[in-house]
Amino acid sequence: MKRTPAGGTARRVVYGVIGLGFFGEKHAETAASLPQVDLRAVCTRRDARRRQIKKRVGARNDYRDYHDLLADSAIEAVSVVTHVDDHAAPTIAALEAGKHVLLEKPMARTVAECDAIIAAAKKANRILMVGHICRFNPRYAAVREAIAAGKLGRIVSMYARRNIPAERSAGILENIGPLLGDGIHDTDLMLWMTGDRIKSVYAQSLSVRGLKHPDLGWGMYRFRSGAIGVIENVWFLPAGTPFRIDNGWSARGVGSIQETIGDRFPGRPGDVSAAA
């Protein structure tokens, strides 16, 4: 038990991580670093990977089958960080086993799978959270607060870009495309910031290298309020691009006030890590 500054006791949440790819590894590392969390177990079908991460993060147990992890009654909550094609089954199984779930985005591949996950959470009366991390960025939260306070007036236009160099994206594009992988961040932000809903969608993508998924994608949303949103995801910035992530976000209202967030995270020689 961990002592709080006030002298009381804070119970540690017993935790498990299902899926140990790039982001699953980050979930395990983060859980292991939190004093409020007891990382009890990790799970992946890859034996060497499982043993490696278990040792490094100090998890007590490791499992090849997520059903075995879920059978541990001491585990209260799990991260599900499998490939997006495989999100629904372990998430629903975890909820049915009485676990709270942090589900990595994208939630699932189809609306039907998303609805089934939500229904399972309601039936089990467990907490389900999808990992839309940008909501916790204070700069995005400030834009939402400005919109809610009416400082921008009625929102009529939103634009977001989230682009990365070609040298970083080839491996990622074997698993997921730019609109689903990164465009989902800004789609969620547009919905969250405005409380609006999307009425119609138009999108285009382009394959340059002939990989499994397109190199770039653009989307345009018409919202129920009449506002228009545009998302840009180019995972093919040219060689020599001096930054790892080219990110920008803006919202425009009838009051001619604009809130803009722009980041260009500097690159490092040989940096080909996975996209944020």
CSV table of C-alpha atoms in Angstrom, one decimal:
chain,number,residue,atom,x,y,z
A,1,MET,CA,0.0,0.0,0.0
A,2,LYS,CA,1.2,3.5,-0.8
A,3,ARG,CA,1.0,6.2,1.8
A,4,THR,CA,-0.6,9.5,0.7
A,5,PRO,CA,0.8,12.9,1.8
A,6,ALA,CA,-2.1,13.2,4.2
A,7,GLY,CA,-1.1,10.0,5.9
A,8,GLY,CA,-3.9,7.8,4.6
A,9,THR,CA,-3.6,4.8,2.3
A,10,ALA,CA,-4.1,4.7,-1.4
A,11,ARG,CA,-4.9,1.3,-2.9
A,12,ARG,CA,-3.0,0.3,-6.0
A,13,VAL,CA,-4.9,-0.7,-9.0
A,14,VAL,CA,-3.9,-4.2,-10.2
A,15,TYR,CA,-3.4,-4.0,-13.9
A,16,GLY,CA,-2.7,-6.1,-17.0
A,17,VAL,CA,-1.7,-5.2,-20.6
A,18,ILE,CA,-3.0,-7.2,-23.6
A,19,GLY,CA,-0.9,-6.7,-26.7
A,20,LEU,CA,2.8,-5.8,-26.7
A,21,GLY,CA,3.5,-4.0,-30.0
A,22,PHE,CA,5.0,-0.5,-30.0
A,23,PHE,CA,2.1,1.1,-28.2
A,24,GLY,CA,1.5,-2.0,-25.9
A,25,GLU,CA,5.0,-1.7,-24.8
A,26,LYS,CA,4.4,2.0,-23.9
A,27,HIS,CA,1.3,1.1,-21.9
A,28,ALA,CA,3.3,-1.5,-20.0
A,29,GLU,CA,6.1,0.9,-19.3
A,30,THR,CA,3.7,3.6,-18.2
A,31,ALA,CA,1.7,1.3,-15.9
A,32,ALA,CA,4.9,0.0,-14.3
A,33,SER,CA,6.1,3.6,-13.6
A,34,LEU,CA,2.9,4.7,-11.8
A,35,PRO,CA,2.9,4.3,-8.0
A,36,GLN,CA,-0.9,3.9,-8.0
A,37,VAL,CA,-0.6,0.8,-10.3
A,38,ASP,CA,0.5,-2.8,-9.7
A,39,LEU,CA,1.3,-4.1,-13.1
A,40,ARG,CA,0.4,-7.8,-12.5
A,41,ALA,CA,0.7,-9.3,-16.0
A,42,VAL,CA,1.4,-8.7,-19.7
A,43,CYS,CA,0.2,-10.7,-22.7
A,44,THR,CA,1.2,-11.4,-26.3
A,45,ARG,CA,1.4,-14.5,-28.5
A,46,ARG,CA,5.1,-13.7,-29.2
A,47,ASP,CA,7.0,-15.7,-26.6
A,48,ALA,CA,10.4,-13.9,-26.7
A,49,ARG,CA,8.7,-10.5,-26.8
A,50,ARG,CA,6.5,-11.4,-23.8
A,51,ARG,CA,9.4,-12.6,-21.7
A,52,GLN,CA,11.5,-9.6,-22.6
A,53,ILE,CA,8.9,-7.0,-21.6
A,54,LYS,CA,7.9,-8.9,-18.5
A,55,LYS,CA,11.4,-8.8,-17.3
A,56,ARG,CA,12.0,-5.1,-18.2
A,57,VAL,CA,8.9,-3.7,-16.6
A,58,GLY,CA,8.8,-6.1,-13.6
A,59,ALA,CA,5.4,-7.7,-14.2
A,60,ARG,CA,4.6,-10.7,-12.0
A,61,ASN,CA,3.1,-12.9,-14.7
A,62,ASP,CA,3.0,-13.2,-18.5
A,63,TYR,CA,0.5,-15.0,-20.7
A,64,ARG,CA,0.3,-16.1,-24.3
A,65,ASP,CA,-3.6,-16.2,-24.2
A,66,TYR,CA,-5.5,-13.2,-23.0
A,67,HIS,CA,-8.2,-15.5,-21.6
A,68,ASP,CA,-5.6,-16.7,-19.0
A,69,LEU,CA,-4.8,-13.2,-18.0
A,70,LEU,CA,-8.5,-12.3,-17.6
A,71,ALA,CA,-8.9,-15.4,-15.4
A,72,ASP,CA,-6.8,-13.7,-12.8
A,73,SER,CA,-9.4,-12.4,-10.4
A,74,ALA,CA,-6.9,-10.0,-8.8
A,75,ILE,CA,-6.6,-8.0,-12.0
A,76,GLU,CA,-9.0,-5.1,-11.9
A,77,ALA,CA,-8.3,-3.3,-15.1
A,78,VAL,CA,-6.5,-3.9,-18.4
A,79,SER,CA,-5.2,-2.0,-21.4
A,80,VAL,CA,-6.2,-3.6,-24.7
A,81,VAL,CA,-3.4,-2.7,-27.2
A,82,THR,CA,-3.8,-5.4,-29.9
A,83,HIS,CA,-4.0,-4.7,-33.6
A,84,VAL,CA,-7.1,-2.7,-34.4
A,85,ASP,CA,-8.5,-5.6,-36.3
A,86,ASP,CA,-8.4,-7.6,-33.1
A,87,HIS,CA,-9.8,-5.0,-30.6
A,88,ALA,CA,-13.3,-6.2,-30.1
A,89,ALA,CA,-12.9,-9.8,-28.9
A,90,PRO,CA,-10.4,-9.2,-26.0
A,91,THR,CA,-12.2,-6.0,-25.0
A,92,ILE,CA,-15.6,-7.6,-24.7
A,93,ALA,CA,-14.0,-10.6,-23.0
A,94,ALA,CA,-12.3,-8.3,-20.5
A,95,LEU,CA,-15.5,-6.5,-19.7
A,96,GLU,CA,-17.4,-9.7,-19.3
A,97,ALA,CA,-14.7,-10.8,-16.9
A,98,GLY,CA,-15.4,-7.8,-14.8
A,99,LYS,CA,-12.4,-5.7,-15.8
A,100,HIS,CA,-12.3,-2.0,-16.5
A,101,VAL,CA,-10.7,-1.3,-19.9
A,102,LEU,CA,-8.5,1.3,-21.4
A,103,LEU,CA,-8.8,0.6,-25.1
A,104,GLU,CA,-6.2,1.9,-27.5
A,105,LYS,CA,-7.6,3.9,-30.4
A,106,PRO,CA,-9.0,3.3,-33.0
A,107,MET,CA,-11.8,1.7,-31.0
A,108,ALA,CA,-12.6,-1.0,-33.6
A,109,ARG,CA,-12.9,-1.5,-37.3
A,110,THR,CA,-16.7,-1.3,-37.7
A,111,VAL,CA,-19.6,0.5,-36.1
A,112,ALA,CA,-21.1,-2.8,-35.2
A,113,GLU,CA,-18.0,-3.8,-33.2
A,114,CYS,CA,-18.0,-0.4,-31.4
A,115,ASP,CA,-21.6,-0.9,-30.5
A,116,ALA,CA,-20.9,-4.4,-29.2
A,117,ILE,CA,-18.1,-3.1,-27.0
A,118,ILE,CA,-20.3,-0.3,-25.6
A,119,ALA,CA,-23.1,-2.7,-24.9
A,120,ALA,CA,-20.7,-5.1,-23.1
A,121,ALA,CA,-19.4,-2.2,-20.9
A,122,LYS,CA,-22.9,-1.1,-20.0
A,123,LYS,CA,-24.0,-4.7,-19.2
A,124,ALA,CA,-21.0,-5.3,-17.0
A,125,ASN,CA,-21.2,-1.9,-15.4
A,126,ARG,CA,-17.4,-1.4,-16.0
A,127,ILE,CA,-15.5,1.6,-17.0
A,128,LEU,CA,-14.5,1.7,-20.7
A,129,MET,CA,-12.2,4.4,-22.0
A,130,VAL,CA,-10.8,4.8,-25.5
A,131,GLY,CA,-7.3,6.2,-25.6
A,132,HIS,CA,-7.9,9.6,-27.2
A,133,ILE,CA,-4.9,11.2,-25.6
A,134,CYS,CA,-5.1,14.6,-27.2
A,135,ARG,CA,-8.0,15.5,-24.9
A,136,PHE,CA,-5.5,15.6,-22.1
A,137,ASN,CA,-3.2,18.1,-23.9
A,138,PRO,CA,-3.8,21.4,-22.1
A,139,ARG,CA,-3.5,23.4,-25.3
A,140,TYR,CA,-6.3,21.5,-26.9
A,141,ALA,CA,-8.3,21.8,-23.7
A,142,ALA,CA,-7.8,25.5,-23.8
A,143,VAL,CA,-9.3,25.7,-27.3
A,144,ARG,CA,-12.3,23.7,-26.1
A,145,GLU,CA,-12.8,26.0,-23.2
A,146,ALA,CA,-12.6,29.1,-25.5
A,147,ILE,CA,-15.3,27.5,-27.7
A,148,ALA,CA,-17.5,26.6,-24.8
A,149,ALA,CA,-17.2,30.2,-23.4
A,150,GLY,CA,-18.3,31.6,-26.7
A,151,LYS,CA,-15.1,33.5,-27.4
A,152,LEU,CA,-15.0,32.3,-31.0
A,153,GLY,CA,-18.7,32.7,-31.7
A,154,ARG,CA,-20.4,30.0,-33.7
A,155,ILE,CA,-17.8,27.6,-35.1
A,156,VAL,CA,-17.9,27.5,-38.9
A,157,SER,CA,-14.5,26.0,-39.8
A,158,MET,CA,-11.9,23.6,-38.3
A,159,TYR,CA,-8.7,22.4,-39.8
A,160,ALA,CA,-6.1,19.9,-38.6
A,161,ARG,CA,-2.9,18.4,-40.0
A,162,ARG,CA,-0.7,15.6,-38.6
A,163,ASN,CA,2.1,14.7,-41.0
A,164,ILE,CA,5.3,12.6,-40.7
A,165,PRO,CA,8.3,12.0,-43.0
A,166,ALA,CA,8.3,9.1,-45.4
A,167,GLU,CA,11.3,7.5,-43.8
A,168,ARG,CA,9.3,7.0,-40.6
A,169,SER,CA,6.1,5.7,-42.1
A,170,ALA,CA,6.9,2.7,-44.3
A,171,GLY,CA,6.7,0.2,-41.4
A,172,ILE,CA,3.6,1.8,-39.9
A,173,LEU,CA,1.8,1.6,-43.2
A,174,GLU,CA,1.9,-2.1,-43.1
A,175,ASN,CA,-0.4,-2.0,-40.1
A,176,ILE,CA,-2.6,1.1,-40.4
A,177,GLY,CA,-3.3,4.0,-42.8
A,178,PRO,CA,-2.9,7.7,-42.0
A,179,LEU,CA,-6.5,8.7,-41.7
A,180,LEU,CA,-7.3,5.9,-39.3
A,181,GLY,CA,-4.0,6.1,-37.5
A,182,ASP,CA,-3.6,9.8,-37.0
A,183,GLY,CA,-6.8,11.4,-38.5
A,184,ILE,CA,-8.8,9.8,-35.7
A,185,HIS,CA,-7.0,12.2,-33.2
A,186,ASP,CA,-8.3,15.3,-34.9
A,187,THR,CA,-11.7,13.9,-35.8
A,188,ASP,CA,-12.2,13.2,-32.1
A,189,LEU,CA,-11.0,16.6,-31.1
A,190,MET,CA,-13.5,18.3,-33.5
A,191,LEU,CA,-16.3,16.3,-32.0
A,192,TRP,CA,-15.1,16.8,-28.4
A,193,MET,CA,-14.4,20.5,-28.7
A,194,THR,CA,-17.7,21.5,-30.3
A,195,GLY,CA,-20.2,18.8,-29.1
A,196,ASP,CA,-21.3,18.6,-32.7
A,197,ARG,CA,-21.9,15.6,-34.8
A,198,ILE,CA,-20.8,14.7,-38.3
A,199,LYS,CA,-23.5,14.8,-41.0
A,200,SER,CA,-21.5,13.8,-44.1
A,201,VAL,CA,-17.9,12.8,-45.0
A,202,TYR,CA,-15.8,13.1,-48.1
A,203,ALA,CA,-12.3,11.7,-48.3
A,204,GLN,CA,-9.5,11.0,-50.7
A,205,SER,CA,-6.3,9.0,-50.3
A,206,LEU,CA,-3.2,8.4,-52.4
A,207,SER,CA,-0.7,5.5,-52.6
A,208,VAL,CA,2.8,6.6,-53.6
A,209,ARG,CA,4.9,3.6,-52.7
A,210,GLY,CA,2.5,0.8,-53.2
A,211,LEU,CA,2.4,-0.2,-49.6
A,212,LYS,CA,-0.5,-2.0,-47.8
A,213,HIS,CA,-2.1,1.3,-46.9
A,214,PRO,CA,-2.1,4.7,-48.7
A,215,ASP,CA,0.7,7.2,-48.0
A,216,LEU,CA,-1.6,10.1,-47.4
A,217,GLY,CA,-5.3,11.0,-46.8
A,218,TRP,CA,-7.5,14.0,-46.6
A,219,GLY,CA,-10.9,14.2,-45.2
A,220,MET,CA,-13.7,16.8,-45.2
A,221,TYR,CA,-16.6,16.8,-42.7
A,222,ARG,CA,-19.9,18.6,-42.8
A,223,PHE,CA,-21.3,18.9,-39.3
A,224,ARG,CA,-24.9,19.1,-38.3
A,225,SER,CA,-24.4,22.7,-37.3
A,226,GLY,CA,-23.2,23.5,-40.8
A,227,ALA,CA,-19.6,23.8,-39.9
A,228,ILE,CA,-16.9,22.3,-42.1
A,229,GLY,CA,-13.9,20.4,-40.8
A,230,VAL,CA,-10.8,19.3,-42.8
A,231,ILE,CA,-8.1,16.8,-41.7
A,232,GLU,CA,-4.8,16.4,-43.5
A,233,ASN,CA,-2.6,13.3,-42.9
A,234,VAL,CA,0.5,13.1,-45.1
A,235,TRP,CA,2.8,10.3,-44.2
A,236,PHE,CA,5.1,11.0,-47.1
A,237,LEU,CA,7.0,14.2,-46.2
A,238,PRO,CA,10.2,14.4,-48.4
A,239,ALA,CA,13.6,13.2,-47.4
A,240,GLY,CA,15.5,15.7,-45.3
A,241,THR,CA,12.3,17.0,-43.6
A,242,PRO,CA,13.8,18.6,-40.4
A,243,PHE,CA,11.0,17.5,-38.1
A,244,ARG,CA,9.5,14.2,-36.9
A,245,ILE,CA,5.8,15.4,-36.7
A,246,ASP,CA,4.3,18.4,-38.5
A,247,ASN,CA,1.1,19.1,-36.5
A,248,GLY,CA,-1.3,22.0,-36.6
A,249,TRP,CA,-4.9,22.7,-35.4
A,250,SER,CA,-7.2,25.6,-35.8
A,251,ALA,CA,-10.8,26.6,-35.2
A,252,ARG,CA,-12.6,29.6,-36.7
A,253,GLY,CA,-15.8,31.2,-35.5
A,254,VAL,CA,-18.1,34.0,-36.8
A,255,GLY,CA,-16.5,36.3,-34.3
A,256,SER,CA,-13.3,36.3,-36.4
A,257,ILE,CA,-11.3,34.9,-33.5
A,258,GLN,CA,-9.0,32.0,-34.2
A,259,GLU,CA,-7.3,29.5,-31.8
A,260,THR,CA,-4.4,27.8,-33.4
A,261,ILE,CA,-2.0,25.1,-32.2
A,262,GLY,CA,1.0,24.3,-34.2
A,263,ASP,CA,3.9,22.0,-33.5
A,264,ARG,CA,6.9,20.8,-35.5
A,265,PHE,CA,8.8,18.3,-33.4
A,266,PRO,CA,12.5,18.4,-34.5
A,267,GLY,CA,13.8,15.2,-36.0
A,268,ARG,CA,17.0,13.4,-35.1
A,269,PRO,CA,19.4,11.7,-37.6
A,270,GLY,CA,18.3,8.1,-38.1
A,271,ASP,CA,15.1,8.6,-36.2
A,272,VAL,CA,12.5,6.1,-37.7
A,273,SER,CA,10.4,5.4,-34.6
A,274,ALA,CA,6.7,4.8,-34.8
A,275,ALA,CA,4.3,7.7,-35.2
A,276,ALA,CA,2.8,9.4,-32.1
